[in-house]
GROMACS .gro file of N, CA and C in nm:
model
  327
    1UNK      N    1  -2.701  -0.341   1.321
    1UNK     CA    2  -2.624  -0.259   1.412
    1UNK      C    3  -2.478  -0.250   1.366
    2UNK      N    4  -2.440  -0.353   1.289
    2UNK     CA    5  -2.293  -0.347   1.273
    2UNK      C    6  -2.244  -0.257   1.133
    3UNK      N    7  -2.366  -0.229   1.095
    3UNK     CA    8  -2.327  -0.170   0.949
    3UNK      C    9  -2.368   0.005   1.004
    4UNK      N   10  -2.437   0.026   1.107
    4UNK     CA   11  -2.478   0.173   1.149
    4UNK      C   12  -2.287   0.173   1.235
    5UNK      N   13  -2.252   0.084   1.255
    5UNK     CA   14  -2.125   0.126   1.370
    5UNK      C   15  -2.014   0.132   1.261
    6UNK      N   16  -2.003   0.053   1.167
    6UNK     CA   17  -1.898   0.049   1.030
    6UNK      C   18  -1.911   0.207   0.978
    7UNK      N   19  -2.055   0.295   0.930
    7UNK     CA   20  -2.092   0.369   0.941
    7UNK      C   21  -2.025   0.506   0.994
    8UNK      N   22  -2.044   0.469   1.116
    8UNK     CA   23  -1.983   0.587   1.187
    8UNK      C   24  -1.832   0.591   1.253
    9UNK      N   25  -1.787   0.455   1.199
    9UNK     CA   26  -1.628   0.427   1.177
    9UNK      C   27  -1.567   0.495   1.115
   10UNK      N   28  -1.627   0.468   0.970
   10UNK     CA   29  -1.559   0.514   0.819
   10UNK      C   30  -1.646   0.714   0.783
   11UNK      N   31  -1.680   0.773   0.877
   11UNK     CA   32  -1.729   0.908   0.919
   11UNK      C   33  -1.666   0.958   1.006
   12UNK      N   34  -1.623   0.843   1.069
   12UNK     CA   35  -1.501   0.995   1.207
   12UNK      C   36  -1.322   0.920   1.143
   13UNK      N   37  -1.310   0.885   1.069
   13UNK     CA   38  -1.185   0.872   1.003
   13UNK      C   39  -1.118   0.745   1.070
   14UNK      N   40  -1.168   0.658   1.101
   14UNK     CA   41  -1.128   0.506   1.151
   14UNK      C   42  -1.084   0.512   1.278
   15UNK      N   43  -1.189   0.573   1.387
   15UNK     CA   44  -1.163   0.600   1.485
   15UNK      C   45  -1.133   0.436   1.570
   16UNK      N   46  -1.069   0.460   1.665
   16UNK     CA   47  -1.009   0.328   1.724
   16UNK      C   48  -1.225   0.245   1.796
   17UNK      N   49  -1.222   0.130   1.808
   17UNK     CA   50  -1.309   0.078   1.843
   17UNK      C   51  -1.362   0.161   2.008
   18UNK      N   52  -1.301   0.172   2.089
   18UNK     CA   53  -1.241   0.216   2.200
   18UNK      C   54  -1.304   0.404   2.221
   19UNK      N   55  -1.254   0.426   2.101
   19UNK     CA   56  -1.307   0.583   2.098
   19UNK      C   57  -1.459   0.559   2.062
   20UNK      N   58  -1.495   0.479   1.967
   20UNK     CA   59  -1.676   0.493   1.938
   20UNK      C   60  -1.709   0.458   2.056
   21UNK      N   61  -1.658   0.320   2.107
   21UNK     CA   62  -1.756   0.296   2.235
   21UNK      C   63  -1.770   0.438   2.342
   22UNK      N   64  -1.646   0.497   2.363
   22UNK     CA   65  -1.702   0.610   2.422
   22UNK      C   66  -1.779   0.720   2.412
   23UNK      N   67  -1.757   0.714   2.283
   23UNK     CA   68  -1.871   0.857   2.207
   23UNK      C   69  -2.020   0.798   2.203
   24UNK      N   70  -2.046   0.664   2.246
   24UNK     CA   71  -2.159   0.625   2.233
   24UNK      C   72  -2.198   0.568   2.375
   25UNK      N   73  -2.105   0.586   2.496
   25UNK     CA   74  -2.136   0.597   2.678
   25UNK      C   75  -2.152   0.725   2.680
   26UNK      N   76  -2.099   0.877   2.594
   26UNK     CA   77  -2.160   0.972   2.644
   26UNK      C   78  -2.237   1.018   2.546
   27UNK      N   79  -2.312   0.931   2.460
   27UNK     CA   80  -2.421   0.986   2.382
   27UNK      C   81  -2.432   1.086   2.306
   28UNK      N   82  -2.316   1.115   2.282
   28UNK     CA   83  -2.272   1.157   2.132
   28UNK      C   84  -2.304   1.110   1.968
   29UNK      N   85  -2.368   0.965   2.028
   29UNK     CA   86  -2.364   0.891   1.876
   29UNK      C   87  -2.464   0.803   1.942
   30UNK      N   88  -2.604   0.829   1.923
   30UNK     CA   89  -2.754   0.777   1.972
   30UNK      C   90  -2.795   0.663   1.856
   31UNK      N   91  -2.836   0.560   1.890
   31UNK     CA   92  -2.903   0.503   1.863
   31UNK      C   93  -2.798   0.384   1.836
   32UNK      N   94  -2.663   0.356   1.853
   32UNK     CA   95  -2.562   0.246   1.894
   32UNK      C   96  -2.588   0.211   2.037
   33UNK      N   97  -2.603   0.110   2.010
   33UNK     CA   98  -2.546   0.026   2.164
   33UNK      C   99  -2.423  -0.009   2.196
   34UNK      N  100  -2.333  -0.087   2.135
   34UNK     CA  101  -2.228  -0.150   2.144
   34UNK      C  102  -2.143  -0.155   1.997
   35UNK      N  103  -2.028  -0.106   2.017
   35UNK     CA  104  -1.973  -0.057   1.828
   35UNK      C  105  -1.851  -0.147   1.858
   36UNK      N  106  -1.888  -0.308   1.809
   36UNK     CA  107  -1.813  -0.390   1.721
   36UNK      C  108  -1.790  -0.383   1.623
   37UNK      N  109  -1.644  -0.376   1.569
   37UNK     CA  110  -1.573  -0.318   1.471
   37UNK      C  111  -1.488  -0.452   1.368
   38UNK      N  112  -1.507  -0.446   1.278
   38UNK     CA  113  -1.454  -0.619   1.178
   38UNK      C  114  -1.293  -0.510   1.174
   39UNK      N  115  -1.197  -0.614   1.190
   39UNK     CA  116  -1.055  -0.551   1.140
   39UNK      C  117  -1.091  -0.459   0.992
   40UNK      N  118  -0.994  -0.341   1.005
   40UNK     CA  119  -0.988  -0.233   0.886
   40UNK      C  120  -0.861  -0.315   0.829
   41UNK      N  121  -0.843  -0.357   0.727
   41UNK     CA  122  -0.704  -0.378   0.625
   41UNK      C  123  -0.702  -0.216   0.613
   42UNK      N  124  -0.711  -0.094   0.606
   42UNK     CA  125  -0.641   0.013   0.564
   42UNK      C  126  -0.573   0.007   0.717
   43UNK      N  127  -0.628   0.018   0.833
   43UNK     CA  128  -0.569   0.097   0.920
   43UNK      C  129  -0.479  -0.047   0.965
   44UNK      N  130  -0.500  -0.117   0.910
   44UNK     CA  131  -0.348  -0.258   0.955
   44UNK      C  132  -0.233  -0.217   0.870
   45UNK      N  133  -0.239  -0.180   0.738
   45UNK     CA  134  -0.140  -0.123   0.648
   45UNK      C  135  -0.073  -0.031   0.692
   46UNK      N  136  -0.194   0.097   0.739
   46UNK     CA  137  -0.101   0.220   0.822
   46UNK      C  138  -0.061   0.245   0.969
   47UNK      N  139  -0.060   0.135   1.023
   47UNK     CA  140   0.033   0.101   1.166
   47UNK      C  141   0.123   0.047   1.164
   48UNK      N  142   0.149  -0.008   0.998
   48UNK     CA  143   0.230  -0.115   1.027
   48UNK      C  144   0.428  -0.029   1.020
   49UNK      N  145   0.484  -0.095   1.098
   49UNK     CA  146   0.652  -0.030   1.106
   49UNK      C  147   0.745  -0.092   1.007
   50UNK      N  148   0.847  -0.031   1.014
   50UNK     CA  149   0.944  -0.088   0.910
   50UNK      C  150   1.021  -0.154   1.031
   51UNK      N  151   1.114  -0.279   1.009
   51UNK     CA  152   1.182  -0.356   1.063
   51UNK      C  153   1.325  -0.366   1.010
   52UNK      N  154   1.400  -0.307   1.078
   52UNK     CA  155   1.502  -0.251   1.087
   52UNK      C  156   1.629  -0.374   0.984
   53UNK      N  157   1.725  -0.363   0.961
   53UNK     CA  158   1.762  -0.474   0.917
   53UNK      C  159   1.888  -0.474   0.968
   54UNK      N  160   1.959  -0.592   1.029
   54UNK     CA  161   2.077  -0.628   1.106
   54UNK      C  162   2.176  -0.562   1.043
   55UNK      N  163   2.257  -0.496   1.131
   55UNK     CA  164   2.401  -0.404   1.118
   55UNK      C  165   2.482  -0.504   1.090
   56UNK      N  166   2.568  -0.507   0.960
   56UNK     CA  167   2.663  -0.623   0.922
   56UNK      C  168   2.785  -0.539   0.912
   57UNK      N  169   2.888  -0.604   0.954
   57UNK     CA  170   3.027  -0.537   0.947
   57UNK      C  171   3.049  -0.535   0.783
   58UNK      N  172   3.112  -0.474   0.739
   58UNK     CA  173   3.196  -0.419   0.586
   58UNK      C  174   3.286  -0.539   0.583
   59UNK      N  175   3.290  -0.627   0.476
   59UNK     CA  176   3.416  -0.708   0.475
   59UNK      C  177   3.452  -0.692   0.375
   60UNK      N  178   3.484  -0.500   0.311
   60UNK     CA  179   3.567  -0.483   0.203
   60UNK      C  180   3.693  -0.537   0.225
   61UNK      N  181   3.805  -0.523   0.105
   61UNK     CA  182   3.897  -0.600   0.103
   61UNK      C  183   3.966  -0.452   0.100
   62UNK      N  184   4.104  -0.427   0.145
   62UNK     CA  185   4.180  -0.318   0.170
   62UNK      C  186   4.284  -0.262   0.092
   63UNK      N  187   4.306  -0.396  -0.010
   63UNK     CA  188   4.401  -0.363  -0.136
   63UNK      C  189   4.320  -0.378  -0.259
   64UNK      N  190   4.365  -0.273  -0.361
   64UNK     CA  191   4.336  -0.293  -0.465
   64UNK      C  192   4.356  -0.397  -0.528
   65UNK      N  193   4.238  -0.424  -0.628
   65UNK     CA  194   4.233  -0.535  -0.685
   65UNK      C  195   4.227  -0.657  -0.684
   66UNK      N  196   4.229  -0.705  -0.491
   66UNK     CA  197   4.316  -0.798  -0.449
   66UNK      C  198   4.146  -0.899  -0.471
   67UNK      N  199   4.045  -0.843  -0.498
   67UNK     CA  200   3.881  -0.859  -0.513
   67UNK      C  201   3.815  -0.805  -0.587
   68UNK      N  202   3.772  -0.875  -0.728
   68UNK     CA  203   3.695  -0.815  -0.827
   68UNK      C  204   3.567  -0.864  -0.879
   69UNK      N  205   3.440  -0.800  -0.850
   69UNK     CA  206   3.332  -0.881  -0.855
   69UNK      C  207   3.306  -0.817  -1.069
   70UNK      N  208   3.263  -0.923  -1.094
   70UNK     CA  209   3.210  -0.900  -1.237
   70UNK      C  210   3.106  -0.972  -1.289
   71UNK      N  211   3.032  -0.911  -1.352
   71UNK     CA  212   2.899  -0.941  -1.434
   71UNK      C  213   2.854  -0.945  -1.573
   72UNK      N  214   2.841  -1.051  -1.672
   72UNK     CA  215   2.826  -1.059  -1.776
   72UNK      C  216   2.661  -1.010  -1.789
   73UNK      N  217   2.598  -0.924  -1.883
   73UNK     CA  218   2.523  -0.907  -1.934
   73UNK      C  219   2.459  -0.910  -2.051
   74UNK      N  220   2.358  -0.969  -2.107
   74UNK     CA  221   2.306  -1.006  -2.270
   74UNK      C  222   2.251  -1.158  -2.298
   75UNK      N  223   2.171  -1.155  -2.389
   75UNK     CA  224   2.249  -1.114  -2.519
   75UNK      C  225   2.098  -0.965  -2.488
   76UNK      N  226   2.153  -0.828  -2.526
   76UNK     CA  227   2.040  -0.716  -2.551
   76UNK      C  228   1.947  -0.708  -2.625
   77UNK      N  229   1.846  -0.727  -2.641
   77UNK     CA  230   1.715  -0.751  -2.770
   77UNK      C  231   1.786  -0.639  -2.873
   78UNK      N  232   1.882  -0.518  -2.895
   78UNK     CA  233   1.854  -0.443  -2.969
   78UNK      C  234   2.004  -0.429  -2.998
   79UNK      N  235   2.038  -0.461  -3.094
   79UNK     CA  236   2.198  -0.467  -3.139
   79UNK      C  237   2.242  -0.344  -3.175
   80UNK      N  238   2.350  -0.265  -3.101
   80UNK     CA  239   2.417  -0.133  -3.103
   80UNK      C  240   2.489  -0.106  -3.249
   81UNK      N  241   2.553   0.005  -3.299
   81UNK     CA  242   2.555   0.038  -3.447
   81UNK      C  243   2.622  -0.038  -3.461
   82UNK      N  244   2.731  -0.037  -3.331
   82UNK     CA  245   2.873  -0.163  -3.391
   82UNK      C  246   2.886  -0.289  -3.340
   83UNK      N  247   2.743  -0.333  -3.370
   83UNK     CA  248   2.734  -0.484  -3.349
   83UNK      C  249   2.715  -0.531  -3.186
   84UNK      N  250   2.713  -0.441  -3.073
   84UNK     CA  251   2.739  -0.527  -2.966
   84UNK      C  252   2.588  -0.584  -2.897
   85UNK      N  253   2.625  -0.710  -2.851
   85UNK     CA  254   2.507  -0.743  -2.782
   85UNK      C  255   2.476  -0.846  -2.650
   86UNK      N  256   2.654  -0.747  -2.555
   86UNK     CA  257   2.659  -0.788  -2.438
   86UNK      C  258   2.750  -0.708  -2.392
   87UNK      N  259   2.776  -0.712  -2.237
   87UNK     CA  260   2.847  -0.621  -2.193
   87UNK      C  261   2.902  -0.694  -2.093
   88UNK      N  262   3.025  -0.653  -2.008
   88UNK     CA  263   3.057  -0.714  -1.885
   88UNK      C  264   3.103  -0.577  -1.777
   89UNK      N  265   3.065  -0.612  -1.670
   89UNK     CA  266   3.110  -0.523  -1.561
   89UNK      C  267   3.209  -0.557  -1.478
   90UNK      N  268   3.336  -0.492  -1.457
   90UNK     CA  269   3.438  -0.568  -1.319
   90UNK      C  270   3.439  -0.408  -1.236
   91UNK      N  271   3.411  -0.474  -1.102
   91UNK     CA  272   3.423  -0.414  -0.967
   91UNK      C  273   3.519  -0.416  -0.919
   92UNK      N  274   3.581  -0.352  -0.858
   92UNK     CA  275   3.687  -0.313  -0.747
   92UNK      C  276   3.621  -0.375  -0.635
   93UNK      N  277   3.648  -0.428  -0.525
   93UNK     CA  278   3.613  -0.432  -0.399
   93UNK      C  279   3.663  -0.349  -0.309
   94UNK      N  280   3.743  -0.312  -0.312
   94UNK     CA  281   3.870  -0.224  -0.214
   94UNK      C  282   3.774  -0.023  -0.254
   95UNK      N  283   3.816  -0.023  -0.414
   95UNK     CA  284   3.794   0.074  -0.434
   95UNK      C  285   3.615   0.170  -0.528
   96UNK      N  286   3.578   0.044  -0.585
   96UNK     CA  287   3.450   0.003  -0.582
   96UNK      C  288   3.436   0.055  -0.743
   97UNK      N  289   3.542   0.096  -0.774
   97UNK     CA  290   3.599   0.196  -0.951
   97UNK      C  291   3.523   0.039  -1.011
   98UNK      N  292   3.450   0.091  -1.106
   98UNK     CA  293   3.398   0.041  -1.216
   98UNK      C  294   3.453   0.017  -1.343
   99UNK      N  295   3.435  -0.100  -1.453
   99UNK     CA  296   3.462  -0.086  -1.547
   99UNK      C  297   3.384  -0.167  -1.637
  100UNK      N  298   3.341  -0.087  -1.725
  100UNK     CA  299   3.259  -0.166  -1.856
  100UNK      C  300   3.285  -0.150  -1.989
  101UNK      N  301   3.270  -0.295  -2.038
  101UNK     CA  302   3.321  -0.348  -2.158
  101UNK      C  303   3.195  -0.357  -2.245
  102UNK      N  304   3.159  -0.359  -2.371
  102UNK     CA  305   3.118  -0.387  -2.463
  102UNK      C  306   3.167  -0.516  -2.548
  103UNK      N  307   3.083  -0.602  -2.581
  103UNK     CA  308   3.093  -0.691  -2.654
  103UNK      C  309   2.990  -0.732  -2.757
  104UNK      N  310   3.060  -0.767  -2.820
  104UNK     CA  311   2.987  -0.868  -2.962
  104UNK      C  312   2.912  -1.007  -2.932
  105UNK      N  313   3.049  -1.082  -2.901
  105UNK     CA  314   3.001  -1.213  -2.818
  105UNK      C  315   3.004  -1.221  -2.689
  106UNK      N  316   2.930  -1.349  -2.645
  106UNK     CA  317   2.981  -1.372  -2.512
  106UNK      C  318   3.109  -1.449  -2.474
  107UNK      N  319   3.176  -1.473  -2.557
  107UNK     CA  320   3.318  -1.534  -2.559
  107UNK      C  321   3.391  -1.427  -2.578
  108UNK      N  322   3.390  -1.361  -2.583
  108UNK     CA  323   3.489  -1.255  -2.568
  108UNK      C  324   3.543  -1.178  -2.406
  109UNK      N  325   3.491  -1.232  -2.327
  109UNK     CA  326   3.505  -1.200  -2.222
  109UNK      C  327   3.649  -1.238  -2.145
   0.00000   0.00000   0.00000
């Protein structure tokens, strides 16, 4: 019985448990008695919501420069014509202006 009700689950497009049982009190769908349904993993995936993520205040900094985030990168598997095989990034915080360097070494920074 549970594989004739899986059946006519995965035939009316994953109808809720709730809806077969009724299509099968008004005899629409003969020869079910009772349409126990095993959880669908598809239809748990597509109910599921996105969860919002907490509103955080901005704690940019208001003067230039006064905050500079920077990032060393390398060493690059593939060495550029003129030798480089790292880079560094400095951020603005205030103004968010970028700047990138090229390097040879990582001591050069």
């Amino acid at each position: 019985v549970y594989m004739e009700a899986s059946l006519w689950y995965r035939r009316l497009c994953h109808i809720s448990e709730k809806g077969l049982n009724y299509l099968v009190k008004k005899d629409v769908i003969q020869g079910l008695k009772n349409a126990e349904l095993e959880k669908c993993s598809h239809c748990m995936v597509a109910k599921q919501i996105r969860v919002s993520f907490k509103k955080h205040h901005s704690s940019r900094k208001s003067e230039l420069l006064k905050f500079v985030h920077f990032d060393i990168c390398g060493p690059l598997k593939v060495k550029s014509f003129s030798g480089v095989l790292y880079f560094v990034t400095f951020i603005d915080d205030c103004s968010r202006k970028l700047w990138i360097y090229a390097l040879k070494t990582k001591d050069q920074v």
